[in-house]
CSV table of C-alpha atoms in Angstrom, one decimal:
chain,number,residue,atom,x,y,z
A,187,UNK,CA,13.0,-12.0,-6.4
A,188,UNK,CA,12.6,-8.3,-6.2
A,189,UNK,CA,13.7,-6.7,-2.9
A,190,UNK,CA,13.4,-3.2,-1.6
A,191,UNK,CA,15.2,-1.9,1.4
A,192,UNK,CA,14.7,1.4,3.2
A,193,UNK,CA,17.6,3.2,4.9
A,194,UNK,CA,17.9,6.5,6.7
A,195,UNK,CA,17.9,8.1,10.2
A,196,UNK,CA,15.4,6.7,12.7
A,197,UNK,CA,15.2,9.9,14.6
A,198,UNK,CA,14.6,13.4,13.2
A,199,UNK,CA,14.1,16.6,15.2
A,200,UNK,CA,10.9,18.7,14.7
A,201,UNK,CA,11.1,21.2,11.9
A,202,UNK,CA,13.9,19.4,10.2
A,203,UNK,CA,13.8,17.3,7.0
A,204,UNK,CA,13.2,13.5,7.0
A,205,UNK,CA,15.3,11.7,4.4
A,206,UNK,CA,15.0,8.1,3.4
A,207,UNK,CA,16.4,6.0,0.5
A,208,UNK,CA,15.1,2.8,-0.9
A,209,UNK,CA,17.5,0.4,-2.6
A,210,UNK,CA,16.1,-1.9,-5.3
A,211,UNK,CA,17.6,-5.3,-6.0
A,212,UNK,CA,16.6,-8.4,-8.0
A,213,UNK,CA,14.9,-6.5,-10.8
A,214,UNK,CA,15.1,-3.4,-12.9
A,215,UNK,CA,14.1,0.1,-11.7
A,216,UNK,CA,14.0,1.5,-15.3
A,217,UNK,CA,10.8,-0.1,-16.4
A,218,UNK,CA,7.8,1.7,-17.8
A,219,UNK,CA,5.5,-0.8,-16.2
A,220,UNK,CA,6.1,0.4,-12.7
A,221,UNK,CA,6.2,3.3,-10.4
A,222,UNK,CA,8.2,3.6,-7.2
A,223,UNK,CA,6.5,5.0,-4.2
A,224,UNK,CA,6.4,5.7,-0.5
A,225,UNK,CA,3.7,4.8,2.0
A,226,UNK,CA,3.7,5.4,5.7
A,227,UNK,CA,1.9,3.9,8.8
A,228,UNK,CA,1.8,5.7,12.1
A,229,UNK,CA,2.2,3.3,15.0
A,230,UNK,CA,-0.9,1.3,15.5
A,231,UNK,CA,-2.7,3.0,12.7
A,232,UNK,CA,-3.6,2.7,9.0
A,233,UNK,CA,-1.7,3.3,5.8
A,234,UNK,CA,-1.2,6.7,4.1
A,235,UNK,CA,0.1,6.9,0.5
A,236,UNK,CA,2.7,9.6,0.1
A,237,UNK,CA,3.7,9.7,-3.5
A,238,UNK,CA,5.4,8.0,-6.4
A,239,UNK,CA,7.9,8.5,-9.2
A,240,UNK,CA,8.7,6.9,-12.5
A,241,UNK,CA,12.1,5.9,-13.7
A,242,UNK,CA,12.4,9.1,-15.7
A,243,UNK,CA,11.7,11.3,-12.7
A,244,UNK,CA,8.1,12.2,-13.1
A,245,UNK,CA,6.2,12.4,-9.8
A,246,UNK,CA,2.8,12.5,-8.2
A,247,UNK,CA,2.4,13.5,-4.6
A,248,UNK,CA,-0.5,13.2,-2.2
A,249,UNK,CA,-2.0,16.7,-2.1
A,250,UNK,CA,-2.2,16.5,1.7
A,251,UNK,CA,1.6,16.3,1.8
A,252,UNK,CA,2.6,17.9,-1.5
A,253,UNK,CA,4.0,21.1,-0.1
A,254,UNK,CA,6.5,19.2,2.0
A,255,UNK,CA,7.4,16.1,-0.1
A,256,UNK,CA,10.1,15.5,-2.7
A,257,UNK,CA,10.7,12.1,-4.3
A,258,UNK,CA,13.7,11.6,-6.6
A,259,UNK,CA,15.2,8.6,-8.4
A,260,UNK,CA,18.8,7.6,-9.2
A,261,UNK,CA,18.6,4.8,-11.8
A,262,UNK,CA,22.3,4.3,-11.9
A,263,UNK,CA,22.3,3.3,-8.3
A,264,UNK,CA,18.8,1.7,-8.5
A,265,UNK,CA,17.6,3.9,-5.7
A,266,UNK,CA,14.8,6.3,-5.1
A,267,UNK,CA,14.5,8.7,-2.2
A,268,UNK,CA,12.0,10.6,0.0
A,269,UNK,CA,12.4,14.0,1.6
A,270,UNK,CA,9.8,15.3,3.9
A,271,UNK,CA,10.4,18.8,5.2
A,272,UNK,CA,9.2,20.7,8.3
A,273,UNK,CA,8.4,17.5,10.2
A,274,UNK,CA,6.3,17.3,13.4
A,275,UNK,CA,5.4,14.5,15.8
A,276,UNK,CA,2.5,13.7,13.5
A,277,UNK,CA,5.0,12.5,10.9
A,278,UNK,CA,6.2,9.7,13.2
A,279,UNK,CA,5.6,6.5,11.4
A,280,UNK,CA,6.9,3.4,9.7
A,281,UNK,CA,7.9,4.5,6.2
A,282,UNK,CA,7.6,1.8,3.5
A,283,UNK,CA,8.9,2.0,0.0
A,284,UNK,CA,7.0,0.0,-2.6
A,285,UNK,CA,6.9,-0.9,-6.3
A,286,UNK,CA,3.6,0.1,-7.9
A,287,UNK,CA,2.1,-1.7,-10.8
A,288,UNK,CA,1.2,1.0,-13.3
A,289,UNK,CA,-2.5,1.1,-14.1
A,290,UNK,CA,-2.7,4.7,-15.4
A,291,UNK,CA,-0.9,8.0,-15.4
A,292,UNK,CA,0.9,7.9,-12.0
A,293,UNK,CA,-1.7,5.4,-10.8
A,294,UNK,CA,-1.2,1.9,-9.6
A,295,UNK,CA,-1.2,-0.5,-6.7
A,296,UNK,CA,1.8,-1.6,-4.6
A,297,UNK,CA,2.9,-5.2,-5.2
A,298,UNK,CA,6.3,-5.4,-3.6
A,299,UNK,CA,7.1,-3.6,-0.3
A,300,UNK,CA,10.2,-2.9,1.7
A,301,UNK,CA,10.3,-4.1,5.3
A,302,UNK,CA,9.7,-0.5,6.5
A,303,UNK,CA,11.7,1.8,8.7
A,304,UNK,CA,10.4,3.6,11.8
A,305,UNK,CA,11.1,7.3,11.8
A,306,UNK,CA,10.4,9.1,15.1
A,307,UNK,CA,10.2,12.8,15.2
A,308,UNK,CA,11.3,14.1,18.6
A,309,UNK,CA,13.7,16.6,20.1
B,56,UNK,CA,-10.2,11.7,-2.2
B,57,UNK,CA,-12.1,8.4,-2.3
B,58,UNK,CA,-12.9,7.3,1.2
B,59,UNK,CA,-12.6,3.6,1.8
B,60,UNK,CA,-14.7,2.2,4.7
B,61,UNK,CA,-14.1,-1.3,6.0
B,62,UNK,CA,-16.3,-3.4,8.3
B,63,UNK,CA,-16.1,-4.8,10.8
B,64,UNK,CA,-13.1,-3.3,12.6
B,65,UNK,CA,-12.3,-6.8,14.0
B,66,UNK,CA,-13.7,-10.3,13.9
B,67,UNK,CA,-13.0,-13.6,15.5
B,68,UNK,CA,-13.5,-16.7,13.6
B,69,UNK,CA,-13.0,-20.4,14.5
B,70,UNK,CA,-10.3,-22.3,12.7
B,71,UNK,CA,-11.8,-23.8,9.5
B,72,UNK,CA,-14.7,-21.4,9.4
B,73,UNK,CA,-15.4,-18.6,6.9
B,74,UNK,CA,-14.3,-15.0,7.5
B,75,UNK,CA,-15.8,-12.2,5.5
B,76,UNK,CA,-14.6,-8.5,5.3
B,77,UNK,CA,-16.5,-5.7,3.6
B,78,UNK,CA,-15.0,-2.7,2.0
B,79,UNK,CA,-17.1,0.2,0.6
B,80,UNK,CA,-15.8,3.1,-1.5
B,81,UNK,CA,-17.3,6.6,-1.4
B,82,UNK,CA,-17.5,6.6,-5.2
B,83,UNK,CA,-17.3,3.8,-7.8
B,84,UNK,CA,-13.9,2.4,-8.6
B,85,UNK,CA,-15.2,0.6,-11.7
B,86,UNK,CA,-13.7,2.0,-14.9
B,87,UNK,CA,-16.4,1.6,-17.5
B,88,UNK,CA,-14.1,1.6,-20.5
B,89,UNK,CA,-12.4,-1.7,-19.5
B,90,UNK,CA,-15.0,-3.0,-17.0
B,91,UNK,CA,-12.3,-3.4,-14.2
B,92,UNK,CA,-12.6,-2.6,-10.6
B,93,UNK,CA,-9.5,-0.7,-9.4
B,94,UNK,CA,-9.4,-2.3,-5.9
B,95,UNK,CA,-6.7,-4.3,-4.1
B,96,UNK,CA,-6.6,-6.3,-0.8
B,97,UNK,CA,-3.6,-6.6,1.5
B,98,UNK,CA,-2.7,-8.7,4.5
B,99,UNK,CA,-0.4,-7.3,7.2
B,100,UNK,CA,1.0,-9.5,9.9
B,101,UNK,CA,2.6,-7.9,13.1
B,102,UNK,CA,5.9,-6.4,12.4
B,103,UNK,CA,5.7,-7.0,8.6
B,104,UNK,CA,4.8,-4.9,5.6
B,105,UNK,CA,1.5,-5.4,3.9
B,106,UNK,CA,1.4,-8.2,1.4
B,107,UNK,CA,-0.6,-8.0,-1.8
B,108,UNK,CA,-3.4,-10.7,-1.9
B,109,UNK,CA,-5.7,-9.5,-4.6
B,110,UNK,CA,-5.8,-6.9,-7.3
B,111,UNK,CA,-8.6,-5.9,-9.7
B,112,UNK,CA,-11.0,-6.8,-7.0
B,113,UNK,CA,-10.8,-10.6,-7.6
B,114,UNK,CA,-7.4,-11.5,-9.1
B,115,UNK,CA,-5.3,-13.4,-6.6
B,116,UNK,CA,-1.6,-12.5,-6.6
B,117,UNK,CA,0.9,-15.3,-7.4
B,118,UNK,CA,1.3,-17.8,-4.5
B,119,UNK,CA,-1.8,-16.6,-2.6
B,120,UNK,CA,-3.8,-19.6,-1.4
B,121,UNK,CA,-7.2,-20.1,-3.1
B,122,UNK,CA,-9.0,-19.9,0.3
B,123,UNK,CA,-8.7,-16.1,-0.3
B,124,UNK,CA,-11.2,-14.7,-2.7
B,125,UNK,CA,-12.3,-11.2,-3.6
B,126,UNK,CA,-15.6,-10.1,-5.0
B,127,UNK,CA,-17.9,-7.1,-5.6
B,128,UNK,CA,-18.1,-4.3,-8.0
B,129,UNK,CA,-18.6,-0.5,-8.2
B,130,UNK,CA,-18.6,0.6,-4.5
B,131,UNK,CA,-19.1,-2.6,-2.5
B,132,UNK,CA,-16.4,-5.3,-2.2
B,133,UNK,CA,-15.7,-8.4,-0.1
B,134,UNK,CA,-12.7,-10.4,0.9
B,135,UNK,CA,-13.5,-13.9,1.9
B,136,UNK,CA,-11.3,-16.4,3.7
B,137,UNK,CA,-13.2,-19.7,3.1
B,138,UNK,CA,-11.5,-21.8,5.8
B,139,UNK,CA,-9.5,-19.7,8.3
B,140,UNK,CA,-6.1,-21.0,9.1
B,141,UNK,CA,-3.9,-20.0,12.1
B,142,UNK,CA,-1.5,-18.2,9.7
B,143,UNK,CA,-4.3,-16.0,8.5
B,144,UNK,CA,-4.4,-14.0,11.7
B,145,UNK,CA,-3.6,-10.5,10.5
B,146,UNK,CA,-5.0,-7.1,9.6
B,147,UNK,CA,-6.5,-6.8,6.2
B,148,UNK,CA,-6.7,-3.6,4.2
B,149,UNK,CA,-8.5,-2.7,1.0
B,150,UNK,CA,-7.1,0.0,-1.3
B,151,UNK,CA,-8.5,1.8,-4.3
B,152,UNK,CA,-6.2,2.8,-7.2
B,153,UNK,CA,-9.0,4.3,-9.4
B,154,UNK,CA,-8.0,7.8,-8.7
B,155,UNK,CA,-5.1,9.7,-7.1
B,156,UNK,CA,-4.2,9.7,-4.3
B,157,UNK,CA,-4.7,6.0,-3.7
B,158,UNK,CA,-6.5,5.5,-0.5
B,159,UNK,CA,-6.7,2.6,2.0
B,160,UNK,CA,-9.5,1.4,4.3
B,161,UNK,CA,-9.0,1.5,8.0
B,162,UNK,CA,-8.2,-2.2,8.3
B,163,UNK,CA,-10.0,-5.2,9.7
B,164,UNK,CA,-8.3,-7.3,12.4
B,165,UNK,CA,-8.9,-11.1,12.0
B,166,UNK,CA,-8.4,-13.3,15.1
B,167,UNK,CA,-9.0,-16.9,16.0
B,168,UNK,CA,-12.1,-17.5,18.2
């Protein structure tokens, strides 16, 4: 059974960079059938898609966040990572990593999700 | 971006009764070359990540009870729970994956009446 697990600091100061890692187990990360992505959910609110990456490192980011987002992959460790720079309180959210079933170029739907990690932006 | 609008925001249904959630997209998510609707439904229980229920508008994911069904095409979609069970209390989201970025509806909270 595929499992994804997020890790990283739960508290980040304003203007700093949020960094999270997702570890994949129970299945391959190097598959052309899937993308690996990040989605966030502010407390009590809805879901916002951040971006995804394929196993070779190709990425697509949500244009609303593109200037601040970097997603990378390390297939040897079966991990992919998220960096979000210049954070503000508006970036406080539960951050989920998720496998996406590929349906087109950097398009797809999440089918497996991590449990999520709350990141709070506060001084 | 494609805007996904769900209705109602919340609904309360008696155990064993039918629950229906609507989802409307601001443009069609039907891809004409393969006649597929690029729409998914998720269930999120408190403190848990979303769980995929349905993809391609009507294809149940493995292990999803058959009381959950999805329908619709183009811009108008429906998630139906045919006989509500206590464990179905959750927030339900629709999501389009027709164009990037993928976008989600605002969610519909389902409760027991």
